[in-house]
Coordinates of N, CA, C and O in Angstrom, one line a residue:
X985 N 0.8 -1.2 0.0 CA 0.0 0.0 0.0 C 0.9 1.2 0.0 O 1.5 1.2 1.0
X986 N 1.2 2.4 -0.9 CA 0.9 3.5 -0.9 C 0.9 4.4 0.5 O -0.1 4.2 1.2
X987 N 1.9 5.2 0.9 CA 1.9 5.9 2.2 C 1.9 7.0 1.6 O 3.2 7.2 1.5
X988 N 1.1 8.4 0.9 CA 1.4 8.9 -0.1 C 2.1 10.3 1.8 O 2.6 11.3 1.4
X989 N 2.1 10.1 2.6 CA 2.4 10.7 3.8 C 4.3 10.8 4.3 O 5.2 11.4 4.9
X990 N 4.1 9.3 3.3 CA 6.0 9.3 3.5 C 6.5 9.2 2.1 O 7.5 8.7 1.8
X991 N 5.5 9.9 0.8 CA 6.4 9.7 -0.4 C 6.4 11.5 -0.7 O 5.7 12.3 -0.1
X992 N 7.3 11.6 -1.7 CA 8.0 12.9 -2.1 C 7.5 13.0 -3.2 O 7.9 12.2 -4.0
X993 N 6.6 14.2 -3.5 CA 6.2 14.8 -4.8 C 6.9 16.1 -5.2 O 6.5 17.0 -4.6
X994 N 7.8 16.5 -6.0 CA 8.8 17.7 -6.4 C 7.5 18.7 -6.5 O 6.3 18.3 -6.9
X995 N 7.7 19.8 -6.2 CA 6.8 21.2 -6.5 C 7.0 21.6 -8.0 O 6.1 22.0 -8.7
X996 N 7.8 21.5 -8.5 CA 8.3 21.1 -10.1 C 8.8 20.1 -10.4 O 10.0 20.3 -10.5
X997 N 8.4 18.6 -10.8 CA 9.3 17.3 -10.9 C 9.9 17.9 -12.5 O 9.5 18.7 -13.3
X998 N 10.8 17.1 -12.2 CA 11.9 16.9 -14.0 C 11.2 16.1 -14.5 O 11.7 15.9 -15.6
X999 N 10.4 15.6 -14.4 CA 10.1 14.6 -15.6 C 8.4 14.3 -15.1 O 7.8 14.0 -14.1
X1000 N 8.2 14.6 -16.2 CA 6.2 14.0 -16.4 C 5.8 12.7 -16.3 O 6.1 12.0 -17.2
X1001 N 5.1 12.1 -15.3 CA 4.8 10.5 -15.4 C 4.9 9.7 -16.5 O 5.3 8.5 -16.6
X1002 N 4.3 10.8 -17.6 CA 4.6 9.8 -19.2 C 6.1 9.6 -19.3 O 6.5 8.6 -19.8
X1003 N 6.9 10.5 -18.8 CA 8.1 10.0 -19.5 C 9.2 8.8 -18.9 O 10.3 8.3 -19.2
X1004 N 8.2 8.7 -17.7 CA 8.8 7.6 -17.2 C 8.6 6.0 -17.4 O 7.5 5.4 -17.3
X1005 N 9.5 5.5 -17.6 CA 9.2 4.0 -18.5 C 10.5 3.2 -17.2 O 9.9 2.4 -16.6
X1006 N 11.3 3.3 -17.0 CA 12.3 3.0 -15.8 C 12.3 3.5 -14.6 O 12.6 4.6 -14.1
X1007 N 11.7 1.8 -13.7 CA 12.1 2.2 -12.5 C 12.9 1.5 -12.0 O 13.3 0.4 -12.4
X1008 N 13.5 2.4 -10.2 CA 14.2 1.8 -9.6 C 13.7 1.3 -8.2 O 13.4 2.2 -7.4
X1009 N 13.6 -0.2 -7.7 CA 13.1 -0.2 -6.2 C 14.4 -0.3 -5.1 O 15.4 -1.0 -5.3
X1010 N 14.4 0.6 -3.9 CA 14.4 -0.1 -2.6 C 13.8 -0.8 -2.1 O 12.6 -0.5 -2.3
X1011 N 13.9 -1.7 -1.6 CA 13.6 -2.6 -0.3 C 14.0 -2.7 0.9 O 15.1 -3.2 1.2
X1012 N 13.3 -2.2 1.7 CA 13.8 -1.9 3.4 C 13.2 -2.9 4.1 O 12.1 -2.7 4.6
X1013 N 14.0 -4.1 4.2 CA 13.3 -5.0 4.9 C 13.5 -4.5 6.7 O 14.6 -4.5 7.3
X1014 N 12.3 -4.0 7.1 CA 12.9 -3.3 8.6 C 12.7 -4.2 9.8 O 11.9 -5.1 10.1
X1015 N 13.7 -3.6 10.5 CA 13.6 -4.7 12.1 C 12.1 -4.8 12.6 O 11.5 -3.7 12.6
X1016 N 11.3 -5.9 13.0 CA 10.2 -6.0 13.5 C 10.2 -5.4 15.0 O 10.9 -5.9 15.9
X1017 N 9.2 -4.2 15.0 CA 9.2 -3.8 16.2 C 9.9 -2.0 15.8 O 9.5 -0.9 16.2
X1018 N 10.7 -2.2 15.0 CA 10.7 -0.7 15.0 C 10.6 -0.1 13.9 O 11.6 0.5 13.5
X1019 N 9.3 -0.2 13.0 CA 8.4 0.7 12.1 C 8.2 1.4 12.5 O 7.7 2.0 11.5
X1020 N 8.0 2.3 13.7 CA 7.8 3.6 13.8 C 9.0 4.2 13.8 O 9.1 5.5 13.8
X1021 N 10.0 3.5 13.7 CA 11.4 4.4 13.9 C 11.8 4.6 12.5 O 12.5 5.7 12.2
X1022 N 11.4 3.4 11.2 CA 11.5 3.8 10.1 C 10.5 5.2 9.3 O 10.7 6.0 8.4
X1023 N 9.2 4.7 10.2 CA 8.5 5.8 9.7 C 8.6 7.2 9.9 O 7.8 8.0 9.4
X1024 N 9.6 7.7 10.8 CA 9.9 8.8 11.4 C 11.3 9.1 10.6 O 11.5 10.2 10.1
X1025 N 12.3 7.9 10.4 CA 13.3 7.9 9.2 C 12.4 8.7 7.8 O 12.9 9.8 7.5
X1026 N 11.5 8.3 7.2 CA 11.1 8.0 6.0 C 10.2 9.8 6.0 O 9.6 10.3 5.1
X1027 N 10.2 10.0 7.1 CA 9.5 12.1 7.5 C 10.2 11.9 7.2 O 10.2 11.6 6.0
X1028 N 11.3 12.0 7.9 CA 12.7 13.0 7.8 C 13.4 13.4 6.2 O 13.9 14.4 5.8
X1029 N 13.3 12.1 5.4 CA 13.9 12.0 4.2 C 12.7 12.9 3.6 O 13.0 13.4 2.5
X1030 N 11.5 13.0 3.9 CA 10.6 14.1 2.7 C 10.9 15.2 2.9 O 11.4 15.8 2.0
X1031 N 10.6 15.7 4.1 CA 11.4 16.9 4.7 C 12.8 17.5 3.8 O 12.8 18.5 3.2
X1032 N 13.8 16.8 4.0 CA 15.1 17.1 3.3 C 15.1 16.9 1.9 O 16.1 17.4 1.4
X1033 N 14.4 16.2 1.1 CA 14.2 16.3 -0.4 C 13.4 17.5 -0.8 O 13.6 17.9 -2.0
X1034 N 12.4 18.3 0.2 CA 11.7 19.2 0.4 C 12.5 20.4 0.5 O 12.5 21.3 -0.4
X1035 N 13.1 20.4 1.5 CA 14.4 21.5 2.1 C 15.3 21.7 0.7 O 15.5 22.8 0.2
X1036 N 15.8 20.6 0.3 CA 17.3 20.6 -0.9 C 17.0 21.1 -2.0 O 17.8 21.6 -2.8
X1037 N 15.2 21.0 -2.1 CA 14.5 20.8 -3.7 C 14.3 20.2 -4.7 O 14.0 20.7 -5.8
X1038 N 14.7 18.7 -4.2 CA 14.9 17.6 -5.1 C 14.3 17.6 -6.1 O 13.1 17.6 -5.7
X1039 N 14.3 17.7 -7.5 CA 13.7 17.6 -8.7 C 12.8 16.5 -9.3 O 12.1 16.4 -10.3
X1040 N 13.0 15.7 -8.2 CA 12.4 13.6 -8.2 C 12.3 13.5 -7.3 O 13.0 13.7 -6.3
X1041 N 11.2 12.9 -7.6 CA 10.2 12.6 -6.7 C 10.4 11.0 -6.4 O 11.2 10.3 -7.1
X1042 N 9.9 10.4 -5.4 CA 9.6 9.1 -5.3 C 8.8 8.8 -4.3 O 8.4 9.6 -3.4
X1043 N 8.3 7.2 -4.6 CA 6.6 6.8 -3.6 C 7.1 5.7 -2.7 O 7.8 4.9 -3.2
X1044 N 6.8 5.6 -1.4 CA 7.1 4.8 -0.7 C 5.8 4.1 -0.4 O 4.7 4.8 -0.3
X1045 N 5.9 2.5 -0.2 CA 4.6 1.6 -0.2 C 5.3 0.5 0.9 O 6.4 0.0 1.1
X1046 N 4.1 0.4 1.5 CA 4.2 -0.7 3.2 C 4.0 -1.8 2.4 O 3.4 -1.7 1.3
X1047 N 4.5 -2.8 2.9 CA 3.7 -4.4 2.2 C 3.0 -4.6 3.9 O 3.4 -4.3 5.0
X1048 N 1.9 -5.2 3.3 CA 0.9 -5.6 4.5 C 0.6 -6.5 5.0 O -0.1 -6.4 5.9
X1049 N 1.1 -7.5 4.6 CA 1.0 -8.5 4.0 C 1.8 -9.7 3.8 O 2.6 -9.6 2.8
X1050 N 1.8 -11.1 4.4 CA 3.3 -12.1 4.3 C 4.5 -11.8 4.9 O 4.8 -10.7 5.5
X1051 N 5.2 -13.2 4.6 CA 6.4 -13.3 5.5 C 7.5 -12.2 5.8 O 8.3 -12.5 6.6
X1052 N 7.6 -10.9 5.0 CA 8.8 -10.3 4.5 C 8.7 -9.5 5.6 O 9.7 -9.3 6.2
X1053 N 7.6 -8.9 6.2 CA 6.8 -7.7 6.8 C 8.0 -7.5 7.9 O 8.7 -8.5 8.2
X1054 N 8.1 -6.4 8.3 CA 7.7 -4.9 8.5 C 8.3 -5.0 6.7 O 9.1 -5.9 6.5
X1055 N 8.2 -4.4 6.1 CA 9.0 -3.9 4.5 C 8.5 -2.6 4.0 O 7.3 -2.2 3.9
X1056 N 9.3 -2.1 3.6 CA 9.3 -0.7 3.3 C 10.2 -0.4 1.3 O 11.4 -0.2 1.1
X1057 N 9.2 -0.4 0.4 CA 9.6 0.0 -0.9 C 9.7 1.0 -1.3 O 8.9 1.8 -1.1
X1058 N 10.6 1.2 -1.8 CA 10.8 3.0 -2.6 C 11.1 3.1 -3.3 O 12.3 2.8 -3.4
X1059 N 10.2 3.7 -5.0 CA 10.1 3.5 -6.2 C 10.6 5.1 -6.8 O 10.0 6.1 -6.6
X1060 N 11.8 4.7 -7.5 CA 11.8 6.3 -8.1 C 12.1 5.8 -10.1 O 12.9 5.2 -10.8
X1061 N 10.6 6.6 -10.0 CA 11.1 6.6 -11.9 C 12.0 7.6 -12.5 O 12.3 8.7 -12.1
X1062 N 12.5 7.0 -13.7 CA 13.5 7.7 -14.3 C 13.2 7.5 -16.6 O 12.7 6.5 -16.9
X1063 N 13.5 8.0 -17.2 CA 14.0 7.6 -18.7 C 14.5 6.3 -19.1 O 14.1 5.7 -20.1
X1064 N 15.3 6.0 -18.3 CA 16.1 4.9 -18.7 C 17.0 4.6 -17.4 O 17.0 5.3 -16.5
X1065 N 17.9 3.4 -17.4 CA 19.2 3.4 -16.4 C 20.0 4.4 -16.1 O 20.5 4.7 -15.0
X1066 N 20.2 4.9 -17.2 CA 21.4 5.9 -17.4 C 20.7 7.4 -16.6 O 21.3 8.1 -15.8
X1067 N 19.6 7.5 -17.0 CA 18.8 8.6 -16.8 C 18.9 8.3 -14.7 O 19.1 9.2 -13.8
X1068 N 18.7 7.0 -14.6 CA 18.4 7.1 -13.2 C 19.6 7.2 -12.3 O 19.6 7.8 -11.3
X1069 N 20.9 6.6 -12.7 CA 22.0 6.6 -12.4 C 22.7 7.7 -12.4 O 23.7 7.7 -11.7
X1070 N 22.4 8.7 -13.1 CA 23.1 10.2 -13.3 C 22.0 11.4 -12.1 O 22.5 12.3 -11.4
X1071 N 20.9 11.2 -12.3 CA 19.7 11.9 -11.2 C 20.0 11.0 -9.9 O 19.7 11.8 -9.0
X1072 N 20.3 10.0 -9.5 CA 20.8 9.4 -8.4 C 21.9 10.1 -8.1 O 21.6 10.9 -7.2
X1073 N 22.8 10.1 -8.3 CA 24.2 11.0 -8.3 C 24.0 12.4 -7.8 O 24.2 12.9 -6.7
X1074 N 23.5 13.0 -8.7 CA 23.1 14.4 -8.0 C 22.5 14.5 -7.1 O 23.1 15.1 -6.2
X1075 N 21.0 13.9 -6.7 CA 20.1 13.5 -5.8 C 21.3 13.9 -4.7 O 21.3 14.9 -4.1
X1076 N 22.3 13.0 -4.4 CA 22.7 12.0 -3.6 C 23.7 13.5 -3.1 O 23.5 14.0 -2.0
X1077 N 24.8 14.0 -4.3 CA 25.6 15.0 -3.5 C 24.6 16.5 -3.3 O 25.1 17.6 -3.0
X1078 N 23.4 16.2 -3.5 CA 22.5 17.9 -3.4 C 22.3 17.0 -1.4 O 22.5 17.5 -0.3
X1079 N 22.0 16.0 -1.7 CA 21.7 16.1 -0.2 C 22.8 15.9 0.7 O 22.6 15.4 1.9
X1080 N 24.1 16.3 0.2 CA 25.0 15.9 1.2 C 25.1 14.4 2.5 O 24.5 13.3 2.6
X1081 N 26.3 15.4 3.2 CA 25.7 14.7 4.8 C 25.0 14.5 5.5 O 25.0 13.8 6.5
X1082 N 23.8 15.5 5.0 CA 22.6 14.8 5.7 C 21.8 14.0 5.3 O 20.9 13.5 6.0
X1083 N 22.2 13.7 3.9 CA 21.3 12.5 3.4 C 21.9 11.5 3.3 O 21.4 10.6 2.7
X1084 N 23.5 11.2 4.0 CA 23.9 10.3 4.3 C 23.7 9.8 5.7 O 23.8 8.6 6.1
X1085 N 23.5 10.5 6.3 CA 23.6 9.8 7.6 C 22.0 9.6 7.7 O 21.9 8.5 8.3
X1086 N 21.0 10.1 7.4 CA 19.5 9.6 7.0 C 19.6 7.7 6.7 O 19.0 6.7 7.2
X1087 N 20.8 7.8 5.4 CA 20.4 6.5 4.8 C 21.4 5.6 5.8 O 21.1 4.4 5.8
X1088 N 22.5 6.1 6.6 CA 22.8 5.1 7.1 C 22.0 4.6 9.1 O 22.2 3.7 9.9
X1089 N 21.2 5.5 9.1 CA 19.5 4.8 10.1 C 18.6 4.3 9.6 O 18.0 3.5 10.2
X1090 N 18.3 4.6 8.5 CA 17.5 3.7 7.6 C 18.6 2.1 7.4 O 17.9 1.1 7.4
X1091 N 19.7 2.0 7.2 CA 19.8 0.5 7.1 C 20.2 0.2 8.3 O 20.6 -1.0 8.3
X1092 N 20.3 1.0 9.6 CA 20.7 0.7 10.9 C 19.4 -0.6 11.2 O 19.4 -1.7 11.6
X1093 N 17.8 0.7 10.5 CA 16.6 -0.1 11.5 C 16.4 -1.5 10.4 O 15.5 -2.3 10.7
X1094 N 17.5 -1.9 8.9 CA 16.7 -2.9 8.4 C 17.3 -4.0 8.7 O 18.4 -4.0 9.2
X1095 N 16.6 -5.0 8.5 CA 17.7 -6.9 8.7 C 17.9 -7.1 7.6 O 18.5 -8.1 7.6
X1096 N 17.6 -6.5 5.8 CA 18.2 -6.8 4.7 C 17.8 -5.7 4.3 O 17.0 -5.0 4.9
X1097 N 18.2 -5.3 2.8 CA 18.3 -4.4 2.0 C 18.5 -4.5 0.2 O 19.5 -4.6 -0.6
X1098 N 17.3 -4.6 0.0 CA 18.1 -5.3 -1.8 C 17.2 -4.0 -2.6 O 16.3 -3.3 -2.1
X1099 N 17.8 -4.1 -4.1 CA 17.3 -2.7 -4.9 C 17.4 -3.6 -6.0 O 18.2 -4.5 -6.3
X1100 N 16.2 -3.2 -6.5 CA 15.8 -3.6 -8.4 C 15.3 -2.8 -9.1 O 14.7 -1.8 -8.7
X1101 N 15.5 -3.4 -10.3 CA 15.1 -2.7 -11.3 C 13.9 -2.7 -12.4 O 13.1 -3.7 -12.3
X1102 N 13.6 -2.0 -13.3 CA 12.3 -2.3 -14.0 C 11.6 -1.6 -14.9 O 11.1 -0.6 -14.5
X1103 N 11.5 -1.9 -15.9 CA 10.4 -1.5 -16.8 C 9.4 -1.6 -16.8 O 8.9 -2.7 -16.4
X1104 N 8.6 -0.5 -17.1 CA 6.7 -0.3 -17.7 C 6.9 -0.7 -19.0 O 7.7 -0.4 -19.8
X1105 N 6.0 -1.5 -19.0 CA 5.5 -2.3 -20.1 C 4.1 -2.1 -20.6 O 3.2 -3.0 -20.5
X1106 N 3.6 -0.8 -21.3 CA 2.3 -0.6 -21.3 C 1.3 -1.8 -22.1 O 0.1 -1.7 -22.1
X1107 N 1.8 -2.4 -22.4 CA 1.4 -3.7 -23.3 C 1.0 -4.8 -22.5 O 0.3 -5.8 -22.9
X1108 N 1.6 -4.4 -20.9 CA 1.1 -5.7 -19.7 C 0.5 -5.3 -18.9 O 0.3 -6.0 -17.9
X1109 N 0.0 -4.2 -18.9 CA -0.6 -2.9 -18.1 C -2.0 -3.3 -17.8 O -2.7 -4.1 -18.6
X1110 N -2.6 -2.8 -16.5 CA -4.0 -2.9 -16.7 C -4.4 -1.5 -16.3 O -4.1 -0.9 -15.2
X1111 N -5.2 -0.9 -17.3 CA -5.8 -1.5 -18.4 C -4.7 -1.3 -19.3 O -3.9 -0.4 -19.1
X1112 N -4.5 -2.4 -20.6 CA -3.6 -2.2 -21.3 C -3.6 -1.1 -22.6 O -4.5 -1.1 -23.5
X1113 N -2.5 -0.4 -22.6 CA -2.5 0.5 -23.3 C -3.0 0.5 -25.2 O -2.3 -0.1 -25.9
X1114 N -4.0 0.9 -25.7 CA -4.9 1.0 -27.0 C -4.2 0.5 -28.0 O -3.1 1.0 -28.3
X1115 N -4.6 -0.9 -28.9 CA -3.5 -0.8 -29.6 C -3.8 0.0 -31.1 O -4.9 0.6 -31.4
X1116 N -2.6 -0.1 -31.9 CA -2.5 0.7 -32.7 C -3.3 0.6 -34.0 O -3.6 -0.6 -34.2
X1117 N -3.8 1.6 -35.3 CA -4.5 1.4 -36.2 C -3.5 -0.1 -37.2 O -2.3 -0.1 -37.6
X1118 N -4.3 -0.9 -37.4 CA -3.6 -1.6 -38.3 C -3.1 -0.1 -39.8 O -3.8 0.9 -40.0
X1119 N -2.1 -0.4 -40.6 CA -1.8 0.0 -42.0 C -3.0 -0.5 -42.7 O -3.3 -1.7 -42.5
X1120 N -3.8 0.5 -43.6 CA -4.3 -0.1 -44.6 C -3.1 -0.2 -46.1 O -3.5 -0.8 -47.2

């Protein structure tokens, strides 16, 4: 589910929902018992993407759900790899040391940590995206 409370909407994003076709996930598998300490992590980081004026945005979503739980996902779209790897970079030195010591309490509170990757596939989409006029 969607915490739209702990995700970051830019006041100007760089980039328009359509143009995003590449994403990237975190995975915060967090210590059971201290989700509120992530969730107070996960203010702080909207706050300071807020304060810096991060240009990207990203959505953070609880799983509710099965063995993985407490878990914490965080989806930022981008262009392509390249596109997300180069806006990661910046992201990363606009927020300095404060956005490093953020990410290193955030993997203080997790018991694992993994990141993937992914494509929109509007073709597997629901609903799926219109298809096109055949050539006469």
């Amino acid at each position: 589910m969607e915490d739209p409370s702990l995700s970051y909407t830019p006041a100007n994003p760089r980039l328009k929902p359509e143009e995003m076709s590449y994403f990237h996930y975190d995975l915060y598998y967090v210590q059971p018992g201290r989700e509120a300490e992530a969730d107070a992590v996960a203010r702080e980081f909207v706050e300071l993407f807020r304060k810096k004026g991060i240009p990207d945005g990203y959505r953070l979503f609880k799983v509710l759900m099965g063995a993985e739980m407490p878990m914490l996902a965080v989806m930022v779209g981008a262009k392509d790899a390249a596109d997300y790897q180069v806006q990661d970079a910046k992201t990363r030195q606009i927020l300095g040391q404060e956005g490093m010591t953020l990410f290193q309490r955030a993997f203080t509170l997790s018991r694992r940590f993994e990141s993937h990757n992914g494509w929109w596939r509007a073709d597997l989409s629901l609903p799926p995206a219109p298809a096109k006029a055949a050539a006469k």
